[in-house]
Short mmCIF file of C-alpha atoms and ligand atoms in Angstrom, two decimals:
data_model
loop_
_atom_site.label_atom_id
_atom_site.label_comp_id
_atom_site.label_asym_id
_atom_site.label_seq_id
_atom_site.Cartn_x
_atom_site.Cartn_y
_atom_site.Cartn_z
CA MET A 1 -31.78 11.45 149.36
CA SER A 2 -28.14 10.74 149.07
CA LYS A 3 -27.15 8.99 145.93
CA MET A 4 -24.15 7.47 147.63
CA ALA A 5 -26.30 4.64 148.66
CA GLU A 6 -26.99 1.90 146.04
CA TYR A 7 -30.65 1.22 145.25
CA ILE A 8 -31.10 -2.50 145.45
CA SER A 9 -33.95 -5.01 145.57
CA ILE A 10 -34.86 -6.71 148.90
CA ALA A 11 -34.17 -10.13 147.38
CA HIS A 12 -30.42 -8.90 146.91
CA MET A 13 -29.98 -7.65 150.51
CA LYS A 14 -27.73 -10.58 151.55
CA ASP A 15 -25.03 -9.25 149.22
CA HIS A 16 -25.09 -5.83 151.00
CA VAL A 17 -24.67 -6.56 154.61
CA GLY A 18 -23.06 -3.62 156.38
CA GLU A 19 -23.72 -1.21 153.52
CA GLU A 20 -26.04 1.66 153.16
CA VAL A 21 -28.66 1.01 150.56
CA ILE A 22 -31.96 2.46 149.15
CA ILE A 23 -34.89 0.42 148.87
CA LYS A 24 -38.15 1.28 146.99
CA GLY A 25 -41.32 -0.24 147.87
CA TRP A 26 -44.52 -0.20 149.89
CA LEU A 27 -45.38 -0.28 153.37
CA TYR A 28 -46.84 -3.73 154.15
CA ASN A 29 -47.34 -3.44 157.91
CA SER A 30 -45.89 -1.67 160.78
CA ARG A 31 -45.61 -1.99 164.54
CA SER A 32 -44.16 0.20 167.20
CA SER A 33 -43.03 0.04 170.71
CA GLY A 34 -42.64 3.65 171.73
CA LYS A 35 -38.97 4.25 171.02
CA LEU A 36 -38.70 1.68 168.18
CA MET A 37 -40.74 1.09 165.13
CA PHE A 38 -40.67 -1.90 162.79
CA PRO A 39 -42.13 -0.95 159.31
CA GLU A 40 -42.32 -4.01 157.09
CA ILE A 41 -41.55 -3.06 153.47
CA ARG A 42 -42.24 -5.07 150.31
CA ASP A 43 -40.79 -4.30 147.02
CA GLY A 44 -42.20 -7.18 144.80
CA SER A 45 -38.88 -9.16 145.30
CA GLY A 46 -39.28 -9.75 148.98
CA LEU A 47 -40.24 -8.39 152.24
CA VAL A 48 -38.00 -6.83 154.76
CA GLN A 49 -38.44 -5.64 158.28
CA GLY A 50 -37.07 -2.18 158.72
CA VAL A 51 -35.90 -0.99 162.25
CA VAL A 52 -36.20 2.75 163.27
CA PHE A 53 -34.84 4.14 166.47
CA LYS A 54 -36.76 7.16 167.45
CA LYS A 55 -33.44 8.73 168.81
CA ASP A 56 -31.53 8.09 165.58
CA VAL A 57 -33.84 9.80 163.07
CA ASP A 58 -35.27 13.30 162.61
CA GLU A 59 -38.53 13.78 164.48
CA GLU A 60 -40.22 14.27 160.89
CA VAL A 61 -39.08 11.01 159.80
CA TRP A 62 -40.51 9.35 162.91
CA ASP A 63 -43.85 11.08 162.68
CA THR A 64 -44.20 10.51 158.82
CA LEU A 65 -43.65 6.78 159.24
CA LYS A 66 -45.89 6.53 162.35
CA SER A 67 -49.04 7.82 160.54
CA LEU A 68 -48.28 6.38 157.15
CA PRO A 69 -51.11 4.04 155.95
CA GLN A 70 -50.51 0.61 154.75
CA GLU A 71 -49.42 0.34 151.05
CA SER A 72 -48.10 3.74 150.85
CA ALA A 73 -45.15 3.90 148.30
CA LEU A 74 -41.84 4.87 149.80
CA GLU A 75 -38.15 5.14 149.52
CA VAL A 76 -36.03 4.37 152.45
CA LYS A 77 -32.35 4.41 153.12
CA GLY A 78 -30.69 2.48 155.75
CA ILE A 79 -27.94 -0.01 156.52
CA VAL A 80 -28.41 -3.79 155.96
CA THR A 81 -27.82 -5.94 158.98
CA SER A 82 -28.31 -9.69 159.75
CA HIS A 83 -31.17 -10.49 161.88
CA PRO A 84 -29.68 -11.15 165.44
CA LYS A 85 -31.61 -14.59 165.83
CA LYS A 86 -32.65 -15.83 162.29
CA GLU A 87 -30.16 -17.01 159.93
CA GLY A 88 -30.48 -15.85 156.33
CA VAL A 89 -32.90 -13.10 157.35
CA PHE A 90 -31.84 -9.38 156.99
CA GLU A 91 -33.03 -6.10 158.46
CA LEU A 92 -32.83 -2.57 157.39
CA GLN A 93 -31.82 -0.02 159.90
CA ILE A 94 -33.61 2.85 158.54
CA ASN A 95 -32.21 6.51 158.77
CA ALA A 96 -34.15 8.39 156.10
CA ILE A 97 -37.42 8.01 154.29
CA GLU A 98 -39.23 9.65 151.44
CA VAL A 99 -42.95 9.04 150.75
CA MET A 100 -43.76 8.77 147.10
CA HIS A 101 -47.43 8.24 147.58
CA GLU A 102 -49.40 8.33 150.54
CA SER A 103 -52.07 5.45 150.21
CA GLU A 104 -55.79 5.89 150.98
CA PRO A 105 -56.95 3.69 153.56
CA TYR A 106 -56.14 0.26 152.21
CA PRO A 107 -59.10 -2.17 151.97
CA ILE A 108 -57.25 -5.30 152.66
CA THR A 109 -56.16 -4.95 156.32
CA PRO A 110 -54.43 -7.58 158.35
CA LYS A 111 -57.73 -8.82 159.77
CA GLU A 112 -59.69 -11.74 158.25
CA HIS A 113 -61.64 -11.02 155.13
CA GLY A 114 -64.32 -13.33 153.34
CA ILE A 115 -63.21 -14.95 150.20
CA ASP A 116 -65.68 -13.08 148.01
CA PHE A 117 -64.16 -9.78 149.12
CA LEU A 118 -60.69 -10.90 148.52
CA ILE A 119 -61.49 -12.40 145.05
CA GLY A 120 -63.32 -9.10 144.31
CA HIS A 121 -60.13 -7.30 145.17
CA ARG A 122 -57.85 -9.71 143.38
CA HIS A 123 -56.01 -6.83 141.78
CA LEU A 124 -54.82 -5.81 145.31
CA TRP A 125 -55.08 -9.21 146.89
CA LEU A 126 -52.14 -10.25 144.75
CA ARG A 127 -49.93 -7.98 146.97
CA SER A 128 -50.49 -10.14 150.04
CA LYS A 129 -47.76 -12.41 151.24
CA ARG A 130 -49.49 -15.72 150.60
CA GLN A 131 -50.82 -14.79 147.14
CA TRP A 132 -47.28 -13.28 146.30
CA ALA A 133 -45.86 -16.73 147.34
CA ILE A 134 -48.26 -18.68 145.05
CA MET A 135 -47.51 -16.47 141.99
CA ARG A 136 -43.73 -17.00 142.47
CA VAL A 137 -44.26 -20.80 142.61
CA ARG A 138 -46.36 -20.59 139.56
CA HIS A 139 -43.68 -18.73 137.77
CA GLN A 140 -41.15 -21.33 138.71
CA MET A 141 -43.21 -24.17 137.71
CA ILE A 142 -43.72 -22.53 134.22
CA SER A 143 -40.08 -22.15 133.89
CA ALA A 144 -39.53 -25.69 134.92
CA ILE A 145 -42.05 -27.03 132.35
CA GLN A 146 -40.33 -25.16 129.54
CA ASP A 147 -36.77 -26.16 130.74
CA PHE A 148 -37.95 -29.88 131.01
CA PHE A 149 -39.16 -30.03 127.47
CA ASN A 150 -36.57 -27.74 125.96
CA LYS A 151 -33.64 -29.82 127.39
CA ARG A 152 -35.21 -32.96 125.86
CA GLU A 153 -35.37 -31.25 122.39
CA PHE A 154 -39.04 -30.77 122.27
CA ILE A 155 -40.10 -27.91 120.02
CA ARG A 156 -42.75 -25.62 121.55
CA ILE A 157 -45.57 -25.20 118.90
CA ASP A 158 -48.72 -23.54 120.19
CA SER A 159 -52.19 -24.39 118.94
CA PRO A 160 -54.78 -21.78 118.00
CA ILE A 161 -57.07 -20.58 120.64
CA LEU A 162 -59.77 -19.64 118.16
CA THR A 163 -61.03 -22.84 116.56
CA PRO A 164 -63.64 -23.69 114.10
CA ALA A 165 -66.83 -25.74 114.88
CA ALA A 166 -67.01 -28.95 116.68
CA CYS A 167 -63.50 -30.19 117.64
CA GLU A 168 -64.78 -32.45 120.43
CA GLY A 169 -68.51 -31.69 120.45
CA THR A 170 -69.33 -28.06 121.32
CA THR A 171 -71.29 -28.41 124.47
CA THR A 172 -68.61 -27.34 126.79
CA LEU A 173 -67.05 -24.65 124.57
CA PHE A 174 -67.30 -20.91 124.62
CA GLU A 175 -68.40 -19.58 121.44
CA THR A 176 -68.01 -16.26 119.71
CA PRO A 177 -69.33 -14.82 116.29
CA TYR A 178 -66.39 -14.97 113.71
CA PHE A 179 -66.94 -12.56 110.82
CA ASP A 180 -68.55 -14.19 107.67
CA LEU A 181 -67.40 -17.59 108.79
CA GLY A 182 -69.94 -18.18 111.35
CA LYS A 183 -68.99 -19.25 114.93
CA ALA A 184 -65.64 -19.80 116.42
CA TYR A 185 -64.83 -21.76 119.75
CA LEU A 186 -62.27 -21.00 122.40
CA SER A 187 -60.03 -24.10 122.45
CA GLN A 188 -60.55 -26.55 125.16
CA SER A 189 -57.37 -28.47 124.39
CA GLY A 190 -54.49 -27.98 121.86
CA GLN A 191 -54.03 -31.57 121.33
CA LEU A 192 -55.47 -32.25 117.89
CA TYR A 193 -53.22 -29.46 116.37
CA GLY A 194 -50.49 -30.71 118.59
CA GLU A 195 -50.54 -34.04 116.87
CA ALA A 196 -50.15 -32.46 113.42
CA SER A 197 -47.27 -30.39 114.75
CA ALA A 198 -45.66 -33.68 116.08
CA MET A 199 -45.66 -34.99 112.66
CA ALA A 200 -43.71 -32.03 111.54
CA HIS A 201 -41.32 -31.89 114.36
CA GLY A 202 -41.32 -35.34 116.17
CA LYS A 203 -41.48 -34.13 119.64
CA ILE A 204 -43.41 -30.89 120.50
CA TYR A 205 -45.31 -29.23 123.28
CA VAL A 206 -48.24 -27.01 123.33
CA PHE A 207 -48.40 -24.58 126.30
CA GLY A 208 -51.34 -22.18 126.54
CA PRO A 209 -54.69 -21.06 128.04
CA THR A 210 -57.60 -23.48 127.51
CA PHE A 211 -61.34 -22.96 128.07
CA ARG A 212 -64.10 -24.94 129.50
CA ALA A 213 -67.67 -23.82 129.67
CA GLU A 214 -68.61 -26.67 131.92
CA LYS A 215 -70.80 -25.68 134.78
CA SER A 216 -68.59 -27.31 137.32
CA LYS A 217 -68.56 -25.34 140.55
CA THR A 218 -65.76 -27.17 142.35
CA ARG A 219 -62.59 -26.40 144.01
CA ARG A 220 -60.66 -28.04 141.13
CA HIS A 221 -62.12 -26.19 138.05
CA LEU A 222 -61.69 -22.85 136.43
CA THR A 223 -63.21 -21.82 133.12
CA GLU A 224 -59.88 -20.63 131.90
CA PHE A 225 -56.82 -22.47 132.80
CA TRP A 226 -53.33 -23.25 131.26
CA MET A 227 -52.38 -26.68 130.03
CA VAL A 228 -49.09 -28.08 128.84
CA GLU A 229 -49.55 -30.75 126.15
CA PRO A 230 -46.55 -32.63 124.98
CA GLU A 231 -47.17 -34.85 121.86
CA MET A 232 -44.61 -37.33 120.55
CA ALA A 233 -44.26 -39.23 117.30
CA PHE A 234 -43.13 -42.89 117.69
CA TYR A 235 -44.28 -43.00 121.45
CA ASP A 236 -46.67 -45.57 122.86
CA LEU A 237 -48.50 -45.63 126.16
CA GLU A 238 -45.76 -46.92 128.16
CA MET A 239 -43.07 -44.39 126.85
CA THR A 240 -45.58 -41.64 127.62
CA MET A 241 -46.22 -42.82 131.24
CA ASN A 242 -42.41 -42.74 131.79
CA LEU A 243 -42.16 -39.22 130.34
CA ALA A 244 -45.04 -38.04 132.56
CA GLU A 245 -43.43 -39.42 135.61
CA GLU A 246 -40.10 -37.86 134.91
CA PHE A 247 -41.80 -34.60 134.08
CA ILE A 248 -43.82 -34.35 137.55
CA GLU A 249 -40.78 -35.37 139.46
CA TYR A 250 -38.77 -32.68 137.69
CA VAL A 251 -41.37 -29.83 138.15
CA VAL A 252 -41.69 -30.79 141.91
CA GLY A 253 -38.02 -31.08 142.36
CA ARG A 254 -37.50 -27.62 141.00
CA VAL A 255 -40.08 -26.11 143.35
CA LEU A 256 -38.54 -27.76 146.31
CA GLU A 257 -35.15 -26.40 145.22
CA PHE A 258 -36.10 -22.90 144.37
CA CYS A 259 -39.18 -22.00 146.23
CA LYS A 260 -38.16 -22.85 149.88
CA ASP A 261 -39.27 -19.38 151.18
CA GLU A 262 -42.48 -19.40 149.30
CA LEU A 263 -43.38 -22.96 150.61
CA THR A 264 -42.52 -21.66 154.14
CA ILE A 265 -44.90 -18.74 153.68
CA LEU A 266 -47.62 -21.12 152.56
CA GLU A 267 -46.91 -23.45 155.50
CA ARG A 268 -46.62 -26.26 152.99
CA GLU A 269 -45.72 -29.63 154.52
CA LEU A 270 -42.59 -30.77 152.54
CA LYS A 271 -42.60 -34.49 153.11
CA PRO A 272 -45.35 -35.30 150.64
CA LEU A 273 -43.55 -33.40 147.96
CA GLU A 274 -40.21 -34.96 148.77
CA ASN A 275 -41.80 -38.32 148.29
CA VAL A 276 -42.61 -37.44 144.60
CA VAL A 277 -39.71 -39.55 143.22
CA ARG A 278 -39.89 -42.21 140.51
CA PRO A 279 -41.11 -44.81 139.92
CA PHE A 280 -44.75 -43.88 140.70
CA PRO A 281 -47.25 -46.73 141.44
CA ARG A 282 -49.24 -47.77 138.37
CA ILE A 283 -52.58 -49.58 138.39
CA THR A 284 -55.09 -50.41 135.82
CA TYR A 285 -58.50 -48.93 135.78
CA ASP A 286 -59.92 -52.37 136.51
CA LYS A 287 -57.61 -52.62 139.69
CA ALA A 288 -58.72 -49.14 140.77
CA ALA A 289 -62.37 -50.02 140.35
CA ALA A 290 -61.74 -53.15 142.49
CA LEU A 291 -59.87 -51.18 145.04
CA LEU A 292 -62.86 -48.71 145.34
CA LYS A 293 -65.28 -51.71 145.68
CA GLU A 294 -63.08 -53.06 148.51
CA LYS A 295 -63.30 -49.79 150.28
CA GLY A 296 -66.93 -49.73 150.12
CA ALA A 297 -67.43 -46.81 147.66
CA GLU A 298 -70.44 -46.43 145.60
CA PHE A 299 -68.80 -46.97 142.22
CA ASP A 300 -70.20 -48.68 139.17
CA TYR A 301 -67.48 -50.39 136.94
CA GLY A 302 -67.40 -48.62 133.47
CA ASN A 303 -67.94 -45.05 135.02
CA ASP A 304 -65.46 -42.37 135.14
CA PHE A 305 -63.99 -41.59 138.54
CA GLY A 306 -65.62 -38.67 140.50
CA ALA A 307 -63.62 -36.51 142.65
CA PRO A 308 -64.25 -38.59 145.83
CA ASP A 309 -63.19 -41.79 143.95
CA GLU A 310 -59.94 -40.14 142.84
CA THR A 311 -59.19 -39.11 146.42
CA ALA A 312 -59.83 -42.65 147.71
CA ILE A 313 -57.63 -44.29 145.09
CA ALA A 314 -54.85 -41.67 145.69
CA ALA A 315 -55.11 -42.16 149.61
CA GLU A 316 -53.61 -45.75 148.99
CA PHE A 317 -50.35 -44.23 147.89
CA ASN A 318 -47.87 -41.59 149.07
CA LYS A 319 -46.93 -40.36 145.56
CA PRO A 320 -48.95 -39.62 142.48
CA VAL A 321 -50.49 -42.66 141.14
CA ILE A 322 -50.97 -43.50 137.42
CA VAL A 323 -54.20 -45.25 136.45
CA HIS A 324 -54.19 -46.71 132.91
CA HIS A 325 -56.33 -48.69 130.47
CA PHE A 326 -59.65 -46.86 131.06
CA PRO A 327 -62.74 -48.27 129.20
CA ALA A 328 -62.80 -46.85 125.78
CA ASP A 329 -66.55 -45.74 126.17
CA ILE A 330 -65.66 -43.04 128.69
CA LYS A 331 -62.64 -41.70 126.82
CA ALA A 332 -62.18 -39.46 123.92
CA PHE A 333 -62.67 -40.59 120.24
CA TYR A 334 -59.01 -40.18 119.44
CA MET A 335 -57.69 -42.61 121.94
CA LYS A 336 -56.31 -45.96 120.64
CA ARG A 337 -58.09 -49.17 121.69
CA ASP A 338 -56.12 -51.78 123.43
CA PRO A 339 -55.18 -54.32 120.77
CA GLU A 340 -55.59 -57.12 123.41
CA ASN A 341 -58.89 -55.94 124.54
CA PRO A 342 -60.85 -53.44 122.42
CA ASN A 343 -63.11 -52.37 125.37
CA LEU A 344 -60.27 -50.71 126.80
CA SER A 345 -58.29 -47.54 125.64
CA LEU A 346 -54.48 -46.96 125.77
CA SER A 347 -55.19 -44.09 128.06
CA MET A 348 -53.71 -43.05 131.47
CA ASP A 349 -54.53 -40.45 134.07
CA ILE A 350 -52.12 -39.38 136.91
CA LEU A 351 -53.94 -38.58 140.23
CA ALA A 352 -52.07 -36.23 142.66
CA PRO A 353 -51.75 -37.33 146.25
CA GLU A 354 -53.49 -35.46 149.22
CA GLY A 355 -56.90 -35.42 147.37
CA TYR A 356 -55.98 -33.00 144.66
CA GLY A 357 -57.46 -35.25 141.91
CA GLU A 358 -56.41 -35.68 138.32
CA ILE A 359 -53.51 -33.63 137.01
CA ILE A 360 -52.65 -35.40 133.93
CA GLY A 361 -54.73 -37.02 131.25
CA GLY A 362 -53.09 -38.73 128.38
CA ALA A 363 -53.09 -41.50 125.86
CA GLN A 364 -51.66 -43.21 122.82
CA ARG A 365 -53.69 -41.83 119.75
CA GLU A 366 -55.56 -43.91 117.16
CA ASP A 367 -53.35 -44.01 114.15
CA SER A 368 -55.51 -46.05 111.79
CA LEU A 369 -57.64 -44.17 109.30
CA ASP A 370 -60.36 -46.78 109.23
CA HIS A 371 -60.71 -47.00 113.05
CA LEU A 372 -60.47 -43.23 113.53
CA THR A 373 -63.24 -42.64 110.85
CA LYS A 374 -65.48 -45.19 112.55
CA ARG A 375 -64.84 -43.54 115.96
CA LEU A 376 -65.90 -40.17 114.59
CA GLU A 377 -69.14 -41.74 113.38
CA GLU A 378 -69.79 -43.38 116.70
CA HIS A 379 -69.28 -40.12 118.36
CA HIS A 380 -71.57 -38.30 116.02
CA LEU A 381 -68.81 -35.85 114.98
CA PRO A 382 -69.01 -34.19 111.47
CA LYS A 383 -66.35 -35.95 109.39
CA GLU A 384 -65.82 -32.76 107.13
CA SER A 385 -64.45 -30.84 110.25
CA PHE A 386 -61.97 -33.57 110.88
CA GLU A 387 -60.61 -34.23 107.40
CA TRP A 388 -57.37 -32.33 108.24
CA TYR A 389 -57.08 -34.43 111.23
CA LEU A 390 -57.72 -37.63 109.27
CA ASP A 391 -54.99 -36.49 106.86
CA LEU A 392 -52.42 -37.21 109.75
CA ARG A 393 -53.61 -40.84 109.34
CA ARG A 394 -53.30 -40.70 105.53
CA TYR A 395 -49.81 -39.29 105.11
CA GLY A 396 -47.19 -41.34 107.05
CA SER A 397 -49.33 -42.47 109.93
CA VAL A 398 -47.20 -43.41 112.90
CA PRO A 399 -47.72 -44.53 116.50
CA HIS A 400 -47.90 -41.35 118.58
CA ALA A 401 -49.05 -40.35 122.03
CA GLY A 402 -49.06 -37.46 124.54
CA PHE A 403 -50.67 -36.00 127.48
CA GLY A 404 -51.92 -32.69 129.05
CA LEU A 405 -51.19 -31.41 132.42
CA GLY A 406 -53.25 -28.58 134.15
CA LEU A 407 -50.93 -25.98 135.38
CA GLU A 408 -53.34 -24.56 138.07
CA ARG A 409 -54.54 -27.82 139.41
CA THR A 410 -51.00 -29.08 139.73
CA LEU A 411 -49.91 -25.66 141.31
CA ALA A 412 -52.73 -26.02 143.91
CA TRP A 413 -51.50 -29.46 144.88
CA ILE A 414 -47.82 -28.31 145.08
CA CYS A 415 -48.75 -25.28 147.20
CA GLY A 416 -51.25 -27.29 149.24
CA LEU A 417 -54.19 -24.86 148.59
CA GLU A 418 -57.71 -25.53 149.51
CA HIS A 419 -59.17 -24.20 146.24
CA ILE A 420 -57.84 -23.73 142.64
CA ARG A 421 -59.02 -20.01 142.51
CA GLU A 422 -55.77 -18.77 144.16
CA THR A 423 -53.49 -20.33 141.50
CA ALA A 424 -54.63 -18.09 138.70
CA PRO A 425 -53.64 -14.50 138.65
CA TYR A 426 -57.10 -13.28 137.68
CA PRO A 427 -59.24 -16.47 138.15
CA ARG A 428 -62.22 -17.06 135.82
CA MET A 429 -65.16 -19.11 137.31
CA ILE A 430 -68.68 -19.60 136.39
CA TYR A 431 -69.72 -16.80 138.91
CA ARG A 432 -66.69 -14.43 138.59
CA ILE A 433 -65.22 -12.56 135.63
CA THR A 434 -64.03 -9.37 137.47
CA PRO A 435 -61.54 -7.91 138.01
P1 ATP B 501 -61.84 -33.39 135.23
O1 ATP B 501 -62.30 -34.82 134.92
O2 ATP B 501 -60.97 -33.33 136.49
O3 ATP B 501 -62.77 -32.34 135.09
P2 ATP B 501 -60.88 -33.58 132.59
O4 ATP B 501 -60.69 -35.16 132.51
O5 ATP B 501 -62.04 -33.05 131.93
O6 ATP B 501 -60.71 -33.16 134.05
P3 ATP B 501 -58.65 -33.22 130.72
O7 ATP B 501 -59.56 -32.85 129.44
O8 ATP B 501 -58.15 -34.61 130.76
O9 ATP B 501 -59.52 -32.97 131.98
O10 ATP B 501 -57.52 -32.12 130.79
C1 ATP B 501 -56.20 -32.43 131.15
C2 ATP B 501 -55.86 -31.75 132.62
O11 ATP B 501 -56.21 -30.36 132.68
C3 ATP B 501 -56.51 -32.43 133.80
O12 ATP B 501 -55.88 -33.49 134.22
C4 ATP B 501 -56.39 -31.32 134.71
O13 ATP B 501 -55.15 -31.05 135.38
C5 ATP B 501 -56.67 -29.99 133.93
N1 ATP B 501 -57.99 -29.49 133.98
C6 ATP B 501 -59.01 -30.02 133.18
N2 ATP B 501 -60.13 -29.25 133.38
C7 ATP B 501 -59.93 -28.35 134.26
C8 ATP B 501 -60.48 -27.18 134.72
N3 ATP B 501 -61.67 -26.83 134.50
N4 ATP B 501 -59.84 -26.24 135.58
C9 ATP B 501 -58.44 -26.42 135.82
N5 ATP B 501 -57.75 -27.53 135.32
C10 ATP B 501 -58.42 -28.41 134.40
MG1 MG B 502 -58.91 -36.28 131.84
#
């Protein structure tokens, strides 16, 4: 193939209109109308429609392309043109083609497939347009998350994934033998270590995979998911809610700005995302409980909200809603009690709109050694395992707070997906650990 033409990626075609270029990729789809053929080619950076006129190419080129199976790898040469009708869309007037690998018949065809089949072929399904778009939004979110905290001078300090016995009770943890030291557990949250790191650096964030061995087979739960957990010394609940609100606005704003094409592929309605602008509504747990009662939900005061409750509460608002001051009894041992009402905790959850449920859980932490020791006893947690954590209350204890946002759950909401399984590159669920 002539090397006069420059090898470019599809994403950069707009800078090469009128030029002859080379594109390397895979055949995504093809349709033909006798004298014309429209092979769609993807190269990872994007998707382009090629145009081939039978009269303009060698018979061999025409015949090769015509019988080429979907997903065959190929190199094509042609001239970049602007789409005659769609602004910002480019086409490639193909004049030469070289096949790098002729694919075997590809299992994922344009017809409908069942979800089990698709998940079972996740290693190939990732190539499909929708899945491609979701992973690109995921990438943009990850990048926005890091930029948000880095710009605010937070230091990223990750917590260990292998942790020793009993950090929040072990019932929902995956365990593994650990040499001569007994058992280790896969971390379900980096927070406790995050608190220690915050005492060293002031404002930090943990960003890594977390694991839950809960048997919840829902459209919101994975057994392995990523969580970003900022933790800040000298922050109280109010400051933490402000930060969380700013954070969500930033991440959604970034996706709206940089992922227009992806959101179009996903047919995502934009209005609900454009609404995600501060301030968010804030209501107490008590008020949320009263609201559920008014709406006739079967909800008992004092319980945690179930998925339908969260959906019902969120439906009252057109942006994420912050619910704060949950009863202390249903929250973790490390959350500080409200000094004005010790039955309540200085906690907050943020519920996404459109029925996506809780995307953030956060709180001000208990900073008194005495109170925290008492909480450990009440929760039947072994004090020895927490001595290091109690040290943070022995040596320069300060008010501090933080939250955790689930990457995949938030991504499912931003992309408007029905199920969380499409948000992880290789999702891990109770009934699925392959491929
Ligand atoms: P839920 O009640 O929805 O199961 P949780 O209260 O147990 O969640 P937290 O421990 O507060 O969750 O975790 C913080 C965030 O991590 C949640 O707000 C959510 O975004 C995300 N998250 C929690 N569990 C899962 C899971 N199994 N799969 C995906 N994301 C999750
Ligand atoms: Mg929670």
